[in-house]
mmCIF file with all atom_site columns, N, CA and C in Angstrom:
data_model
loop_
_atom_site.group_PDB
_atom_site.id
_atom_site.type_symbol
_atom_site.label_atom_id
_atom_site.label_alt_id
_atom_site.label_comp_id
_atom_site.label_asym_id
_atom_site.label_entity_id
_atom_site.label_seq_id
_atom_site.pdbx_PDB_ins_code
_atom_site.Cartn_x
_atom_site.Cartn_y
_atom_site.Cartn_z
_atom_site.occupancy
_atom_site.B_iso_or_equiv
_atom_site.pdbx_formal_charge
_atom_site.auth_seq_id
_atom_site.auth_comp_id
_atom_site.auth_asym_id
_atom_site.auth_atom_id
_atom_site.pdbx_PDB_model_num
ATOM 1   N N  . UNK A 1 1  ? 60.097  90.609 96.824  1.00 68.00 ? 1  UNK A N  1
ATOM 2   C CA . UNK A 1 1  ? 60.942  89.971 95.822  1.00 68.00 ? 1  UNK A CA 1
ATOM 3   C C  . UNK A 1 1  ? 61.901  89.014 96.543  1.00 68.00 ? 1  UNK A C  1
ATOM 4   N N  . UNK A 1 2  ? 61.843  87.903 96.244  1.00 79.00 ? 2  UNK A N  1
ATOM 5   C CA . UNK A 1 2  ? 62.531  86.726 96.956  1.00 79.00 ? 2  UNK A CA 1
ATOM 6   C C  . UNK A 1 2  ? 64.369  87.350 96.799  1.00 79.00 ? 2  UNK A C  1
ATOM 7   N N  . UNK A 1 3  ? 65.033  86.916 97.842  1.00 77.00 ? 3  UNK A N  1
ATOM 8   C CA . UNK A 1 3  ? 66.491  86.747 97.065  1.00 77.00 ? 3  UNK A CA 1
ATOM 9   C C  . UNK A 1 3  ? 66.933  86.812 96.209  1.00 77.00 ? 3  UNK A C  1
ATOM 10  N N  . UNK A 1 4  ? 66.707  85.228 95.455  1.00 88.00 ? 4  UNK A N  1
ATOM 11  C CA . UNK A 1 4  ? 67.505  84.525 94.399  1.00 88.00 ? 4  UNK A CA 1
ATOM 12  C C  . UNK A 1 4  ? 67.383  85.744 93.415  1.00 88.00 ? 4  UNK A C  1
ATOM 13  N N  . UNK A 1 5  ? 66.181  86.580 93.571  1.00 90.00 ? 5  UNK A N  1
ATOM 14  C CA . UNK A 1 5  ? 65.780  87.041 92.118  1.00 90.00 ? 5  UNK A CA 1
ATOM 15  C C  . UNK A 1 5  ? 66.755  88.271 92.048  1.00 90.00 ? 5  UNK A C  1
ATOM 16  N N  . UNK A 1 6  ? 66.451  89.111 93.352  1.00 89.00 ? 6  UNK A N  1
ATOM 17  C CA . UNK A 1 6  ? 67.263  90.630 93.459  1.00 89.00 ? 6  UNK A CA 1
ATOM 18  C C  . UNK A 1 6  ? 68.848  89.766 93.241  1.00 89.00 ? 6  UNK A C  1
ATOM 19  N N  . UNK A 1 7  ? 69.671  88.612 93.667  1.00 87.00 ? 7  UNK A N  1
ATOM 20  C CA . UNK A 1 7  ? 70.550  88.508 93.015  1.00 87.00 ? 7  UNK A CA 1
ATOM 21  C C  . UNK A 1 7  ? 70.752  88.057 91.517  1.00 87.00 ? 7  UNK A C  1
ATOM 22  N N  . UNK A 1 8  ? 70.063  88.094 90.892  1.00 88.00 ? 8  UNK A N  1
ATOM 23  C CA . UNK A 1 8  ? 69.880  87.437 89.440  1.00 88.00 ? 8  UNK A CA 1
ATOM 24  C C  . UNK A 1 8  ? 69.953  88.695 88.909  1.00 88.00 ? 8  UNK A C  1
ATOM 25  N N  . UNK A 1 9  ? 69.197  90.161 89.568  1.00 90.00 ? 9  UNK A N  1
ATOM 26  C CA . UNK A 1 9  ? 68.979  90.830 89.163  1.00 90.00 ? 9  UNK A CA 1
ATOM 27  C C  . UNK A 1 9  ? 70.116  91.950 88.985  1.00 90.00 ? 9  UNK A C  1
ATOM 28  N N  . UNK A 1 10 ? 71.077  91.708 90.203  1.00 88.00 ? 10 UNK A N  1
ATOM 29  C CA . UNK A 1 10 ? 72.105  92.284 90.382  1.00 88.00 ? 10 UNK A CA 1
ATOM 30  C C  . UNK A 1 10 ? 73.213  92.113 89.267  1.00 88.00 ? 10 UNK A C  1
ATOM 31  N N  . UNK A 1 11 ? 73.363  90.394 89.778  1.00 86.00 ? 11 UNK A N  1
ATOM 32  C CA . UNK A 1 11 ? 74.450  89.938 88.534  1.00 86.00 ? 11 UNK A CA 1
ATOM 33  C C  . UNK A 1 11 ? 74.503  90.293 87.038  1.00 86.00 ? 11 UNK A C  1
ATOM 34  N N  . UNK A 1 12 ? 72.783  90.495 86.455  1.00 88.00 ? 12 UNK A N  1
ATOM 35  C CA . UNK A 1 12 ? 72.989  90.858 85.056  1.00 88.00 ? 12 UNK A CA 1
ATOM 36  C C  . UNK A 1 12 ? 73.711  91.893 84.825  1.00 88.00 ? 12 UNK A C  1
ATOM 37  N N  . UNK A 1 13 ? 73.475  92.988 86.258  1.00 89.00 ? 13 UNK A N  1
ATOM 38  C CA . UNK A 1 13 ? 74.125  94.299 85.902  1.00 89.00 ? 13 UNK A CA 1
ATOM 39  C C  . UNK A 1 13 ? 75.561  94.678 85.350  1.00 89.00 ? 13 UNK A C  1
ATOM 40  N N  . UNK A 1 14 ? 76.036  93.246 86.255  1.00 88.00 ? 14 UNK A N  1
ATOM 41  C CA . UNK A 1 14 ? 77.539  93.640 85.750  1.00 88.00 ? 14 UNK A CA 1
ATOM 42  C C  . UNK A 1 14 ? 77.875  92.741 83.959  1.00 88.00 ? 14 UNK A C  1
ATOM 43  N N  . UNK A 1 15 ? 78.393  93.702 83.414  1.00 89.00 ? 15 UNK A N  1
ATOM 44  C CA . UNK A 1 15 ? 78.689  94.525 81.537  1.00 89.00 ? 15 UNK A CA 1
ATOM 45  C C  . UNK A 1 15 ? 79.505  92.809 81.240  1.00 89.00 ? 15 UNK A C  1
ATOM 46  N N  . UNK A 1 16 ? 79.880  93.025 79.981  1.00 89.00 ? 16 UNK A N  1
ATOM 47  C CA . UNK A 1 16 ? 80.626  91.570 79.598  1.00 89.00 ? 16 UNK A CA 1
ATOM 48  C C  . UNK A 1 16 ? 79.824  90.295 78.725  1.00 89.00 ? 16 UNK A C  1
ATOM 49  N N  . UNK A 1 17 ? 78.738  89.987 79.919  1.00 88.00 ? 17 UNK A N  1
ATOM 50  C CA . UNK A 1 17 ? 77.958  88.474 79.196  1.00 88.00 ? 17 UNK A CA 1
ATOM 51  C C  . UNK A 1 17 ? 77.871  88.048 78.487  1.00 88.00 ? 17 UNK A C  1
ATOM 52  N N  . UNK A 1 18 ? 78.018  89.132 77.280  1.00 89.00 ? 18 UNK A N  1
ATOM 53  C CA . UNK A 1 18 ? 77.909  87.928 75.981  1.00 89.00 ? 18 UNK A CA 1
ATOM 54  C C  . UNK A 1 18 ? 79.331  87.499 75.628  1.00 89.00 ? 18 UNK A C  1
ATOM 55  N N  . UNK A 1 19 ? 80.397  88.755 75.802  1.00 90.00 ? 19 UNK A N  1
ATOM 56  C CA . UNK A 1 19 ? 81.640  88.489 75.599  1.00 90.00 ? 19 UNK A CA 1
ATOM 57  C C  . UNK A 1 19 ? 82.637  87.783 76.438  1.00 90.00 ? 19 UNK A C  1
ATOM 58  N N  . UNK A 1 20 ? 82.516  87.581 77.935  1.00 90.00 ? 20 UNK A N  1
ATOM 59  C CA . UNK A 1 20 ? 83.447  86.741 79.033  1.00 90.00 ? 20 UNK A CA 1
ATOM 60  C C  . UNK A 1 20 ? 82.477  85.578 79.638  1.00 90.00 ? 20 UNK A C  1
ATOM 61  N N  . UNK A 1 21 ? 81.032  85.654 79.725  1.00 89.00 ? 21 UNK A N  1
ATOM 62  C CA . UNK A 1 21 ? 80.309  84.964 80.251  1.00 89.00 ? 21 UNK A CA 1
ATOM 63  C C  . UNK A 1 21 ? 80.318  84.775 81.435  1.00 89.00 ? 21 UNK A C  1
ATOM 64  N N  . UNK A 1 22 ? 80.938  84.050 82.329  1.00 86.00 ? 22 UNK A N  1
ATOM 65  C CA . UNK A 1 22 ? 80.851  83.937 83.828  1.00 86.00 ? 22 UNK A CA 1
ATOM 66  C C  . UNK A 1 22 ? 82.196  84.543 84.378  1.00 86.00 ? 22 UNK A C  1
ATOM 67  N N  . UNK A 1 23 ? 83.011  84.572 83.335  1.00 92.00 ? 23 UNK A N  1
ATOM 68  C CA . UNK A 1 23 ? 84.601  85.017 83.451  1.00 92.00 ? 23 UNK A CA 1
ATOM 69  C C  . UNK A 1 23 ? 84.976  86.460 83.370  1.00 92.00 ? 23 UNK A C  1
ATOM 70  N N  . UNK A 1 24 ? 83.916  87.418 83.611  1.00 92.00 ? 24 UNK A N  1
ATOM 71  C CA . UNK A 1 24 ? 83.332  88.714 83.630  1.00 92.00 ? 24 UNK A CA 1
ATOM 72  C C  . UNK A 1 24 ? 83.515  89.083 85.497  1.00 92.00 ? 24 UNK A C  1
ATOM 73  N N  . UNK A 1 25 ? 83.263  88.215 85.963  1.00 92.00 ? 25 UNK A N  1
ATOM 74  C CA . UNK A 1 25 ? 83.161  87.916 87.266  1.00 92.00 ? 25 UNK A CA 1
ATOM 75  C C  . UNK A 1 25 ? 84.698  88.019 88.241  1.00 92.00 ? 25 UNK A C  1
ATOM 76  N N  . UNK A 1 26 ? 85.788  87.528 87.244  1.00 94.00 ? 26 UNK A N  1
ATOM 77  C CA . UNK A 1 26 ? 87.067  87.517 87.309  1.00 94.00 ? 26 UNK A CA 1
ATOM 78  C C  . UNK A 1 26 ? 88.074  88.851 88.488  1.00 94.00 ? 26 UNK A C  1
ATOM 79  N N  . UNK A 1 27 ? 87.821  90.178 87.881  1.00 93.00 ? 27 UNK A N  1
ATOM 80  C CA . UNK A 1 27 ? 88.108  90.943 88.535  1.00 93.00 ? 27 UNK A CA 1
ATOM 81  C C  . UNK A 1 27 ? 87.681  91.278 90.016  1.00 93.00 ? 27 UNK A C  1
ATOM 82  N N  . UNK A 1 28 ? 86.655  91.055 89.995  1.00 93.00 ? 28 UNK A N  1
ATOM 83  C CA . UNK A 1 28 ? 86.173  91.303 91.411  1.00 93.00 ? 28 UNK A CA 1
ATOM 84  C C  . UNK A 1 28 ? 86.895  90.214 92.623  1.00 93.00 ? 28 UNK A C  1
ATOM 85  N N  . UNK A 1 29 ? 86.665  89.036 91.836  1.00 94.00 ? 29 UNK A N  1
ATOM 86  C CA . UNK A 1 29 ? 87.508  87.775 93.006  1.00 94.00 ? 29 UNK A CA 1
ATOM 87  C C  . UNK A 1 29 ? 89.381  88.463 93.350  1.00 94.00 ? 29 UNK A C  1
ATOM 88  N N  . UNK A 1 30 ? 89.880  88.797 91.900  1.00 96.00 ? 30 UNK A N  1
ATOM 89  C CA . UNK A 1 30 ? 90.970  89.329 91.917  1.00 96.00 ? 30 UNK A CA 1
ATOM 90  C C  . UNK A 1 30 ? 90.881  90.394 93.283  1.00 96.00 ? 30 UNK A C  1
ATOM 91  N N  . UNK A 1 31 ? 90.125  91.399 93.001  1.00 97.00 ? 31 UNK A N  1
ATOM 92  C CA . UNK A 1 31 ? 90.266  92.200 94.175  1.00 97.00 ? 31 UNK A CA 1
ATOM 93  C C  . UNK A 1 31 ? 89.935  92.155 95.825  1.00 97.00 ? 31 UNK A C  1
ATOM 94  N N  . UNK A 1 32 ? 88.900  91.181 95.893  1.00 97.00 ? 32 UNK A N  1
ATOM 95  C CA . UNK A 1 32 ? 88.486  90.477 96.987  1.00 97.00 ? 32 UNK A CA 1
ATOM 96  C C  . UNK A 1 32 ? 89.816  89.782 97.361  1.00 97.00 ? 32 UNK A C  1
ATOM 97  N N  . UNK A 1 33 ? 90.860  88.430 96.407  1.00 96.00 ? 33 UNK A N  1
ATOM 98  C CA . UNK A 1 33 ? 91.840  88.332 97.111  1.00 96.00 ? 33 UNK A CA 1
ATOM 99  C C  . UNK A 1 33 ? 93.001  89.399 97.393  1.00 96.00 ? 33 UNK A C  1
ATOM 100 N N  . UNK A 1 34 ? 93.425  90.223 96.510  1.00 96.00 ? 34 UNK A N  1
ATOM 101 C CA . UNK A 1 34 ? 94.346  91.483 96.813  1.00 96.00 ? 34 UNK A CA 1
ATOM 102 C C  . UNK A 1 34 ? 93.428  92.055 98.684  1.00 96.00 ? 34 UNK A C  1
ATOM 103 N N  . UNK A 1 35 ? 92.489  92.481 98.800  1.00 97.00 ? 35 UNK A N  1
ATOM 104 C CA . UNK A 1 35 ? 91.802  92.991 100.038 1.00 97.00 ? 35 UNK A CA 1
ATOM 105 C C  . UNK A 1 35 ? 92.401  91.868 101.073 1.00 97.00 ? 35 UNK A C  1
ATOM 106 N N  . UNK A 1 36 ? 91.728  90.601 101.019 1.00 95.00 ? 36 UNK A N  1
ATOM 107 C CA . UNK A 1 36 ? 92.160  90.034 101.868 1.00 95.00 ? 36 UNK A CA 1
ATOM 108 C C  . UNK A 1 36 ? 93.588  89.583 102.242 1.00 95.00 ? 36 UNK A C  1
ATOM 109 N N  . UNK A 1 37 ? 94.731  89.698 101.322 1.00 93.00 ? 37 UNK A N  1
ATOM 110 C CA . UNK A 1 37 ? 95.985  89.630 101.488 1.00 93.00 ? 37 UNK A CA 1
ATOM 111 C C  . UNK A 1 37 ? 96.475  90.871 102.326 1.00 93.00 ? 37 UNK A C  1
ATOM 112 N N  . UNK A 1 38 ? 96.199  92.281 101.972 1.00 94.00 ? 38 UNK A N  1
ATOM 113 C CA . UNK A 1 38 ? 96.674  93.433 102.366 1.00 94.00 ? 38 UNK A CA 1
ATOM 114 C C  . UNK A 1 38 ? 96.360  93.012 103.667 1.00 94.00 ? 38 UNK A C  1
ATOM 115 N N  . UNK A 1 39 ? 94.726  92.590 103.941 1.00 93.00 ? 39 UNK A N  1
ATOM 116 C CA . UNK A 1 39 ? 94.473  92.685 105.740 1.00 93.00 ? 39 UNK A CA 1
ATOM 117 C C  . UNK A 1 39 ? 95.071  91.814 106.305 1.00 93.00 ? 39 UNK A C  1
ATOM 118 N N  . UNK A 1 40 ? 95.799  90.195 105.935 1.00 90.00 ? 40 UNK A N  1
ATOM 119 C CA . UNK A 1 40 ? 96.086  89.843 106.645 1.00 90.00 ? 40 UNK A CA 1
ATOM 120 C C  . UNK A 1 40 ? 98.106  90.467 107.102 1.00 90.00 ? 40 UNK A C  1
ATOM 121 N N  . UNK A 1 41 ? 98.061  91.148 106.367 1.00 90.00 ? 41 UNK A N  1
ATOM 122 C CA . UNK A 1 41 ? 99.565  91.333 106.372 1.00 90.00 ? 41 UNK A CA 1
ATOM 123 C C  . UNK A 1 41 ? 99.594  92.852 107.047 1.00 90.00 ? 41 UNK A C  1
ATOM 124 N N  . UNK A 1 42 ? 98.167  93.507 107.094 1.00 91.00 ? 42 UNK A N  1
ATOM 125 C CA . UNK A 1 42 ? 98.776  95.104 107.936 1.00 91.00 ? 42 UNK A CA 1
ATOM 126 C C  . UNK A 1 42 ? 97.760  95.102 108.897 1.00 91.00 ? 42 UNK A C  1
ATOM 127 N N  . UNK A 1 43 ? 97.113  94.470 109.544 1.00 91.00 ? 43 UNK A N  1
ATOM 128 C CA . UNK A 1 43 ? 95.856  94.422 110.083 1.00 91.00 ? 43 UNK A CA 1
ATOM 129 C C  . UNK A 1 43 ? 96.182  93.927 111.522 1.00 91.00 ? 43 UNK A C  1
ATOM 130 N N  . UNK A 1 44 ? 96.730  94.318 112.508 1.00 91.00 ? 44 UNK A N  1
ATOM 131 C CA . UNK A 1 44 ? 96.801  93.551 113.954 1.00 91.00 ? 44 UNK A CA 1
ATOM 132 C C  . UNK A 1 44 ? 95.741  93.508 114.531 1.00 91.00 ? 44 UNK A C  1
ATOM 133 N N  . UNK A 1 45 ? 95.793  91.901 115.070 1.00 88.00 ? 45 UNK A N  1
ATOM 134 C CA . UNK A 1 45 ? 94.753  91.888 116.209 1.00 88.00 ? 45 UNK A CA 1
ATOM 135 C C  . UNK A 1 45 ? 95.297  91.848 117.482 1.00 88.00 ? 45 UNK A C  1
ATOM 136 N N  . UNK A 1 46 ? 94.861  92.405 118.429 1.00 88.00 ? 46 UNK A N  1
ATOM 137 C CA . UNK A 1 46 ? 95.765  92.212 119.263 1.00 88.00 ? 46 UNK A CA 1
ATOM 138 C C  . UNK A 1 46 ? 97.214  93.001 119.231 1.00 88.00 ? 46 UNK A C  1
ATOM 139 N N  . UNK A 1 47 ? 97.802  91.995 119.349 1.00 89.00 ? 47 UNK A N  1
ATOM 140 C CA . UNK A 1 47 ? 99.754  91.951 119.200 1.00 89.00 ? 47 UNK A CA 1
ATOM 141 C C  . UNK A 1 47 ? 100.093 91.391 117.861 1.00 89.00 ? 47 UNK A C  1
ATOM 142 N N  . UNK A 1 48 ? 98.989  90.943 117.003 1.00 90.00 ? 48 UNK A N  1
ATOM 143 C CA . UNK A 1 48 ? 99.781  89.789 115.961 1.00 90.00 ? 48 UNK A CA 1
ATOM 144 C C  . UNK A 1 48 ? 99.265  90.058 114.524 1.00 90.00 ? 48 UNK A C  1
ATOM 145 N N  . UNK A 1 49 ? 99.995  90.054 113.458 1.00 90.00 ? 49 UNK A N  1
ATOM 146 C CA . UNK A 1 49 ? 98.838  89.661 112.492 1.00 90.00 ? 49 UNK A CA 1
ATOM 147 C C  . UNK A 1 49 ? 98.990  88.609 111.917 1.00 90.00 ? 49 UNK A C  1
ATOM 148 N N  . UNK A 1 50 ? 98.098  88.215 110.627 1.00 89.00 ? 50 UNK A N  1
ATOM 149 C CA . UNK A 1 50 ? 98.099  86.965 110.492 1.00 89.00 ? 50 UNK A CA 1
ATOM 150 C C  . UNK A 1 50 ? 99.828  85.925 110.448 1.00 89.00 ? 50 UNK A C  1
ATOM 151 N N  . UNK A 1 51 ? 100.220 87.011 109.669 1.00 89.00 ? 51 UNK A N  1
ATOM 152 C CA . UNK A 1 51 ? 101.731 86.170 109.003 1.00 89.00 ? 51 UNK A CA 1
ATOM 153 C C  . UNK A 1 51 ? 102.449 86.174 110.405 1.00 89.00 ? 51 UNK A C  1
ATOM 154 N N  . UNK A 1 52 ? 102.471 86.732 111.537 1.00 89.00 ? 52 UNK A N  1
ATOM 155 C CA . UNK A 1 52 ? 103.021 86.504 112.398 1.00 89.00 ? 52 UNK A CA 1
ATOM 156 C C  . UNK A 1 52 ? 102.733 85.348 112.900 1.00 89.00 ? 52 UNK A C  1
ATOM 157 N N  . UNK A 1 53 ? 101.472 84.949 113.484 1.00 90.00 ? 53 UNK A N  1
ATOM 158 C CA . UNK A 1 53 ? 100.893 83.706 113.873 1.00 90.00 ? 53 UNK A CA 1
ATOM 159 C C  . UNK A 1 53 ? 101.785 82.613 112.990 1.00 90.00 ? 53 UNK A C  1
ATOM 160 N N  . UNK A 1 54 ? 101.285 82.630 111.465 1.00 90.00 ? 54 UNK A N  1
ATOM 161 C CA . UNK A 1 54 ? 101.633 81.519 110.592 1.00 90.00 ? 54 UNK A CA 1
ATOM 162 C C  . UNK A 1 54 ? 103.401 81.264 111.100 1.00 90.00 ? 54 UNK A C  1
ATOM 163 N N  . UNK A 1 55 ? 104.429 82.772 111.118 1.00 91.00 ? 55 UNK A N  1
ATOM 164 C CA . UNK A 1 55 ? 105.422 82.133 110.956 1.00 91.00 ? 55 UNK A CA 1
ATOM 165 C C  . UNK A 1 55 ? 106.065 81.477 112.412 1.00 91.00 ? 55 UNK A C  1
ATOM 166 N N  . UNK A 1 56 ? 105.469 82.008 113.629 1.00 93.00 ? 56 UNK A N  1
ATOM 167 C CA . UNK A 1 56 ? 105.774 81.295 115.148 1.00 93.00 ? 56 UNK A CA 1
ATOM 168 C C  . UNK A 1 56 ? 105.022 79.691 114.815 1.00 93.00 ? 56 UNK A C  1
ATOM 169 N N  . UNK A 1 57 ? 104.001 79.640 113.908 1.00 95.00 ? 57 UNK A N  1
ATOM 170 C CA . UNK A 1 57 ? 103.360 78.326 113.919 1.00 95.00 ? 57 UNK A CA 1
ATOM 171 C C  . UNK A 1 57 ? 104.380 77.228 113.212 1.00 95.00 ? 57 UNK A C  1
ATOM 172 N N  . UNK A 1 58 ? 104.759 77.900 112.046 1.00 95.00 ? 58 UNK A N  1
ATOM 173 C CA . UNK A 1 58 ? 106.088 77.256 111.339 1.00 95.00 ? 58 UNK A CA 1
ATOM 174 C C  . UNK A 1 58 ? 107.190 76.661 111.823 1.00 95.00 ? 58 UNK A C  1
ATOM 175 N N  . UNK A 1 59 ? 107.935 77.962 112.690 1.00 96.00 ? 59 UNK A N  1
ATOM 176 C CA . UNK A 1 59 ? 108.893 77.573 113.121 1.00 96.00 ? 59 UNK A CA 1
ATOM 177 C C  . UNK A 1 59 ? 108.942 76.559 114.173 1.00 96.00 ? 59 UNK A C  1
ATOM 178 N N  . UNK A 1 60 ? 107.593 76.621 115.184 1.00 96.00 ? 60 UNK A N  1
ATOM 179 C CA . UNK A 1 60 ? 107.218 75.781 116.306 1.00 96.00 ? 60 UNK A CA 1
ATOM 180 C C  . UNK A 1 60 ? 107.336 74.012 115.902 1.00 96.00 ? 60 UNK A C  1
ATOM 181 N N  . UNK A 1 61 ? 106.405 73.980 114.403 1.00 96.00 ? 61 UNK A N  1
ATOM 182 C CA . UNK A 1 61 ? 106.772 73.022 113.865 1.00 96.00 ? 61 UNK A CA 1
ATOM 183 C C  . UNK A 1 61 ? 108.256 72.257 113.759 1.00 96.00 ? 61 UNK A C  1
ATOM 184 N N  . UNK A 1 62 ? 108.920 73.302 113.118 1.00 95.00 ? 62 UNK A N  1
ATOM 185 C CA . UNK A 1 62 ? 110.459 72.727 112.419 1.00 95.00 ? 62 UNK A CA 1
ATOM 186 C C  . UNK A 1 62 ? 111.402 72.638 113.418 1.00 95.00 ? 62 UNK A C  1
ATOM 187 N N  . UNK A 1 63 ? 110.967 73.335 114.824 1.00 95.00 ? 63 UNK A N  1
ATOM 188 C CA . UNK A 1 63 ? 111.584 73.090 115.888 1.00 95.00 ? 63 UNK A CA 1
ATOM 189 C C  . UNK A 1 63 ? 111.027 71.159 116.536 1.00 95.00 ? 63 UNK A C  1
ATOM 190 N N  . UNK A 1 64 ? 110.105 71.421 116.811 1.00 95.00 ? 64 UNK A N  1
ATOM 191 C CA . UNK A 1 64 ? 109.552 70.005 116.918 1.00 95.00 ? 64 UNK A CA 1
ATOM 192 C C  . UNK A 1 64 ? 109.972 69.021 116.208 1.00 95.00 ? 64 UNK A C  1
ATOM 193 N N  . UNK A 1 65 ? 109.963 68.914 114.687 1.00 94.00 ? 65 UNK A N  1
ATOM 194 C CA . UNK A 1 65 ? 110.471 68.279 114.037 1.00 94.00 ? 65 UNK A CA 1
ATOM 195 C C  . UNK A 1 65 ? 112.069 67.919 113.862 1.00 94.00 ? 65 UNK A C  1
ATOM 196 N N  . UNK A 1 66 ? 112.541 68.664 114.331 1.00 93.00 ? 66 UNK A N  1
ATOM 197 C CA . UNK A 1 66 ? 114.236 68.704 114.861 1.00 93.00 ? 66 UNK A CA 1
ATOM 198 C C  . UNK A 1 66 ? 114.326 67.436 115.838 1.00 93.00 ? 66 UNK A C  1
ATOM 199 N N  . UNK A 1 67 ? 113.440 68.277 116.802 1.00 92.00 ? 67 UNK A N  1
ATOM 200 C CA . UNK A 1 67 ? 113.249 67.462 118.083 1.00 92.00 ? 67 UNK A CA 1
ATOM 201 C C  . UNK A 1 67 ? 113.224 65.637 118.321 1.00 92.00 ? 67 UNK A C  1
ATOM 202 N N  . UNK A 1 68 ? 111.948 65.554 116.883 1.00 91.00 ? 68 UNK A N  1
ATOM 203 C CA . UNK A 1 68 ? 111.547 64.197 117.372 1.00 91.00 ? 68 UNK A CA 1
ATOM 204 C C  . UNK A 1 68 ? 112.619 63.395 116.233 1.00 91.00 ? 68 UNK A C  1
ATOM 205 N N  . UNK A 1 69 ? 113.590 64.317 115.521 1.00 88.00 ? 69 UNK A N  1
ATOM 206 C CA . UNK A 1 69 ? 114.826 63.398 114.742 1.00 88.00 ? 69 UNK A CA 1
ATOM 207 C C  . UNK A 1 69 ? 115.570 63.238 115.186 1.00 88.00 ? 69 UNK A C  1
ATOM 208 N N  . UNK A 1 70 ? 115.891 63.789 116.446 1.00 84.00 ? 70 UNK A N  1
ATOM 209 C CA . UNK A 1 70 ? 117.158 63.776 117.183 1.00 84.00 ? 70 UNK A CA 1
ATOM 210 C C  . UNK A 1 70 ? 116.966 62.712 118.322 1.00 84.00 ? 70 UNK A C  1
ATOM 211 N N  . UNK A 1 71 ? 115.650 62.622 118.720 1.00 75.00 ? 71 UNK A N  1
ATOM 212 C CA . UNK A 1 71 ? 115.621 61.585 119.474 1.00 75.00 ? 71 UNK A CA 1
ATOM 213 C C  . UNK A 1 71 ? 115.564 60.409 119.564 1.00 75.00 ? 71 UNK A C  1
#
């Protein structure tokens, strides 16, 4: 059975279709982003997790940007 089909076959499974149509689909993305928020915020790699990176990346910026106004 090719792919496309076992996923065609999958998707009908999930309940809704006649009543949300593709918007049935909704919750799951919801929880996929909730998952990926939790990991980037409790999840270390290393020494860091994500929001750490982002906020040394930030500040590195606004420091720089100080920098090249002052000069």
């Amino acid at each position: 059975m090719p792919v496309s089909s076992r996923v065609k076959r999958i998707l009908r499974l999930v309940p809704g279709k006649q009543r949300f149509g593709v918007y049935r689909f909704l919750p799951f993305f919801f929880l996929l982003g909730g998952a990926m928020e939790w990991f980037m915020i409790n999840v270390r790699i290393g020494k860091e997790t994500f929001y750490d990176v982002y906020r040394r990346k930030r500040s590195e910026r606004q420091y720089e940007a100080r920098m090249a106004k002052n000069e």
